[in-house]
């Protein structure tokens, strides 16, 4: 099978998944195509972001993507970057787009500086998914607030009947949700300074920083709203977590019933990991490149595809090869610098979402029973509070080796080794997400 995403290949034309950070995903009912908008990343040597203004990638199948350039008009980019007496914003973060009321709406963030809690979320609109998008107005504004307030960044939209809601926030005061005017897409109360309701915030004694990169989706199959968010350092030990609620405004609880507001970080669905790899898809950009696993999967969006009627989760990750790592001596942490977009299948097991262990490559999700899985393989378990990279452990495929809980088993392409592989995803009795893959034979 064709290898879709290539590591160690930073040419965005040849390898469109590269340099995508904080990706979103939209299915356009007009063209029948998919569009993924992401944070500005200025990489002229790769032909990426020749100007600031939100890069976009398009696809016909959620597998093959094309880099299309940036979509904000020059006027809109100038307005969004204007910080008054302070230096202009260099780029725009974490956009989310949707088709509503016959127009394309894109929410994006402009912050005072990296690490600042003073930011604004703008709404820009267009007649086409490729723009140009023109600003309609500011939806959330935390300019001039201190770090106890939410940060107006990382927007995501969820709809409940006739109401629309903005989910936003990053570190600082936590994750908030506020109602929007469904007709205009702006604040329902007309005030971008209104904060809304806090639905997640780290505990005072938290040992991992966060949350950020939040998104909410409703799954009618389960009757729950799911709040996804990331904890950790995006350059290395980022992760993806989830809580659920019967109401869009919360409370959002983890699998043990603990509130994501100061009592739990949520169920960790993915973190840095390393499966064994004999034949990863790789280019030749950097000499000395060697497989080092996937670092820092995070800041993603749940996505329901109306074409396949399946759920996916779209996120970025860092290439874990040591040649990509720069050590920050001041912060005493690693920073893996090359990042990519990944589309993963998402399933529900006992009312909780779980991710496919391998990126989506067009597979049909042919189900397998435990008795059909043969040979030796490997497994991962994502610890709740330990964000160190998880290395797979070898395992023999037999009935007793499979966790007794309900799980999802299917056949898919093997990203790390080529060919096909049987994979298993679920949540164990301790409430921890696990992945398994068996590489040698499927009968």
XYZ file of C-alpha atoms in Angstrom, residues 110-344:
235
model
C -4.163 36.192 17.882
C -2.050 36.498 21.018
C 0.116 39.268 22.415
C 3.152 36.960 22.553
C 4.019 33.284 22.956
C 3.063 32.245 26.484
C 0.841 35.275 27.071
C -2.702 35.014 28.421
C -3.674 38.227 26.620
C -5.274 37.105 23.383
C -8.249 37.493 21.082
C -10.371 35.066 19.089
C -11.543 36.472 15.778
C -14.311 35.269 13.494
C -13.589 35.592 9.772
C -16.012 34.610 7.000
C -15.763 33.693 3.328
C -17.842 32.485 0.392
C -15.356 29.668 -0.285
C -13.292 27.352 1.951
C -10.075 28.668 0.356
C -10.910 32.288 1.165
C -10.172 35.047 1.207
C -11.641 35.247 4.729
C -12.596 38.692 6.032
C -12.964 39.504 9.729
C -16.482 39.861 11.096
C -15.435 40.646 14.644
C -13.866 39.540 17.920
C -15.639 36.695 19.696
C -13.535 36.406 22.866
C -11.089 38.950 24.261
C -8.782 38.515 27.270
C -6.480 41.420 26.438
C -5.496 43.238 29.637
C -6.375 40.342 31.985
C -4.024 38.540 34.345
C -3.160 34.841 34.401
C -6.107 33.913 36.622
C -8.431 34.532 33.675
C -8.854 32.225 30.684
C -6.736 32.769 27.592
C -8.792 33.645 24.497
C -7.123 31.068 22.298
C -7.702 27.618 20.761
C -11.332 28.024 19.589
C -13.665 25.128 18.868
C -17.389 25.235 18.081
C -20.104 22.800 19.176
C -23.819 23.025 18.350
C -26.726 21.902 20.529
C -30.005 22.193 18.702
C -30.469 25.853 17.859
C -27.637 27.018 20.142
C -23.952 27.369 19.306
C -21.073 27.371 21.764
C -17.443 28.476 21.723
C -15.001 26.245 23.615
C -11.695 27.978 24.274
C -8.811 28.513 26.711
C -5.226 27.495 27.347
C -3.485 26.901 30.693
C -3.977 29.909 32.988
C -7.641 30.087 34.053
C -8.602 26.866 32.284
C -11.023 25.850 29.547
C -14.238 27.853 29.143
C -17.440 27.616 27.117
C -19.619 30.559 26.091
C -22.773 30.826 24.012
C -22.669 32.352 20.538
C -25.299 33.991 18.379
C -26.055 31.276 15.825
C -27.007 33.813 13.166
C -23.798 35.867 13.310
C -21.321 33.506 15.021
C -20.371 36.291 17.461
C -20.972 36.409 21.231
C -24.607 35.784 22.137
C -24.569 38.677 24.616
C -22.721 40.964 22.219
C -19.751 41.243 24.573
C -16.458 39.587 23.582
C -15.185 40.306 27.098
C -17.709 37.950 28.694
C -15.902 34.754 29.701
C -18.637 32.107 29.923
C -18.383 29.016 32.148
C -15.233 27.191 33.244
C -15.440 23.472 32.356
C -11.847 22.364 32.988
C -8.907 23.648 34.994
C -5.760 22.034 36.352
C -5.531 21.229 40.046
C -3.529 23.633 42.242
C -0.928 20.892 42.831
C -0.871 19.548 39.233
C 2.442 17.998 38.193
C 1.696 18.295 34.452
C 0.866 21.654 32.901
C -2.325 22.306 30.996
C -5.050 22.035 29.861
C -5.218 23.509 26.370
C -6.268 22.645 22.818
C -9.808 21.801 23.916
C -12.662 20.584 21.723
C -16.161 19.266 22.427
C -18.264 16.859 20.375
C -21.629 15.226 21.022
C -22.037 11.528 20.196
C -25.717 10.589 19.820
C -24.755 6.906 20.020
C -23.751 7.346 23.653
C -25.757 10.397 24.708
C -22.642 12.217 25.995
C -20.695 15.353 25.208
C -16.946 14.690 25.173
C -14.353 17.298 26.121
C -10.920 16.571 24.621
C -7.873 18.481 25.851
C -4.083 18.304 26.032
C -1.651 18.416 28.943
C 2.154 18.559 28.895
C 4.856 20.334 26.859
C 3.990 20.435 23.166
C 7.617 19.892 22.135
C 7.927 16.482 23.797
C 5.433 15.038 26.281
C 2.128 16.466 25.053
C -0.898 14.178 25.347
C -4.615 13.862 24.545
C -7.217 13.399 27.309
C -10.984 13.292 27.563
C -13.895 13.693 29.962
C -17.617 13.426 29.337
C -20.868 15.078 30.407
C -24.587 14.834 29.737
C -24.666 18.643 29.337
C -22.577 20.780 27.024
C -21.773 23.130 29.919
C -20.587 20.292 32.147
C -19.588 19.077 34.589
C -17.145 16.937 32.582
C -15.997 13.849 34.476
C -13.323 11.210 33.974
C -13.922 7.450 34.029
C -13.761 7.473 37.855
C -16.306 10.260 38.158
C -13.821 13.017 38.987
C -14.446 16.542 37.688
C -12.013 17.855 35.066
C -12.227 21.173 36.880
C -9.339 20.899 39.370
C -9.803 17.208 40.237
C -8.739 15.275 37.123
C -6.830 15.757 33.882
C -9.158 13.270 32.167
C -8.673 9.833 30.644
C -5.410 9.852 28.683
C -6.080 8.422 25.227
C -2.651 9.020 23.670
C 0.793 10.269 24.635
C 4.350 9.931 23.344
C 4.939 6.339 22.254
C 7.275 4.111 20.310
C 6.230 0.929 18.535
C 8.998 -1.207 17.080
C 9.794 -0.169 13.527
C 11.677 -1.927 10.752
C 10.405 0.069 7.770
C 8.965 3.478 8.670
C 7.923 5.829 5.850
C 10.897 8.167 5.694
C 12.524 10.750 3.462
C 16.133 11.909 3.344
C 16.186 15.473 4.693
C 18.533 14.986 7.635
C 21.525 12.692 7.784
C 21.568 10.419 10.806
C 17.777 10.191 11.037
C 16.745 7.138 13.071
C 13.309 6.009 14.185
C 12.502 7.417 17.623
C 8.755 6.989 17.838
C 5.934 9.527 17.966
C 6.355 12.447 20.369
C 3.725 14.725 21.788
C 0.492 13.845 19.989
C -1.907 16.583 20.984
C -4.108 19.580 20.319
C -6.561 17.728 18.146
C -10.195 17.838 17.142
C -12.789 15.059 17.093
C -14.364 14.853 13.674
C -17.469 13.039 12.477
C -17.242 12.249 8.775
C -20.738 12.322 7.239
C -19.464 10.459 4.173
C -18.132 7.320 5.879
C -20.323 7.874 8.965
C -17.262 7.272 11.125
C -15.471 9.245 13.807
C -11.873 10.416 13.510
C -9.474 12.435 15.630
C -7.101 14.851 13.903
C -3.999 16.009 15.802
C -0.383 17.006 15.375
C 2.672 15.097 16.591
C 6.444 15.476 16.632
C 8.948 13.220 14.887
C 10.851 11.555 17.742
C 14.146 11.125 15.876
C 17.047 12.385 18.008
C 18.366 14.569 15.149
C 15.198 16.648 15.510
C 15.670 17.249 19.250
C 17.024 20.494 20.703
C 17.523 20.637 24.462
C 16.266 23.793 26.147
C 18.743 24.258 29.001
C 16.812 27.170 30.486
C 13.559 25.198 30.756
C 15.390 21.863 31.162
C 13.307 20.059 28.568
C 13.568 18.557 25.101
C 12.012 20.161 22.067
C 11.387 17.913 19.052
C 11.070 20.432 16.269
C 9.504 18.746 13.214
C 5.746 18.300 13.391
C 3.059 16.669 11.261
C -0.697 16.201 11.052
C -2.145 12.759 11.747
C -5.707 11.517 11.184
C -6.682 8.638 13.493
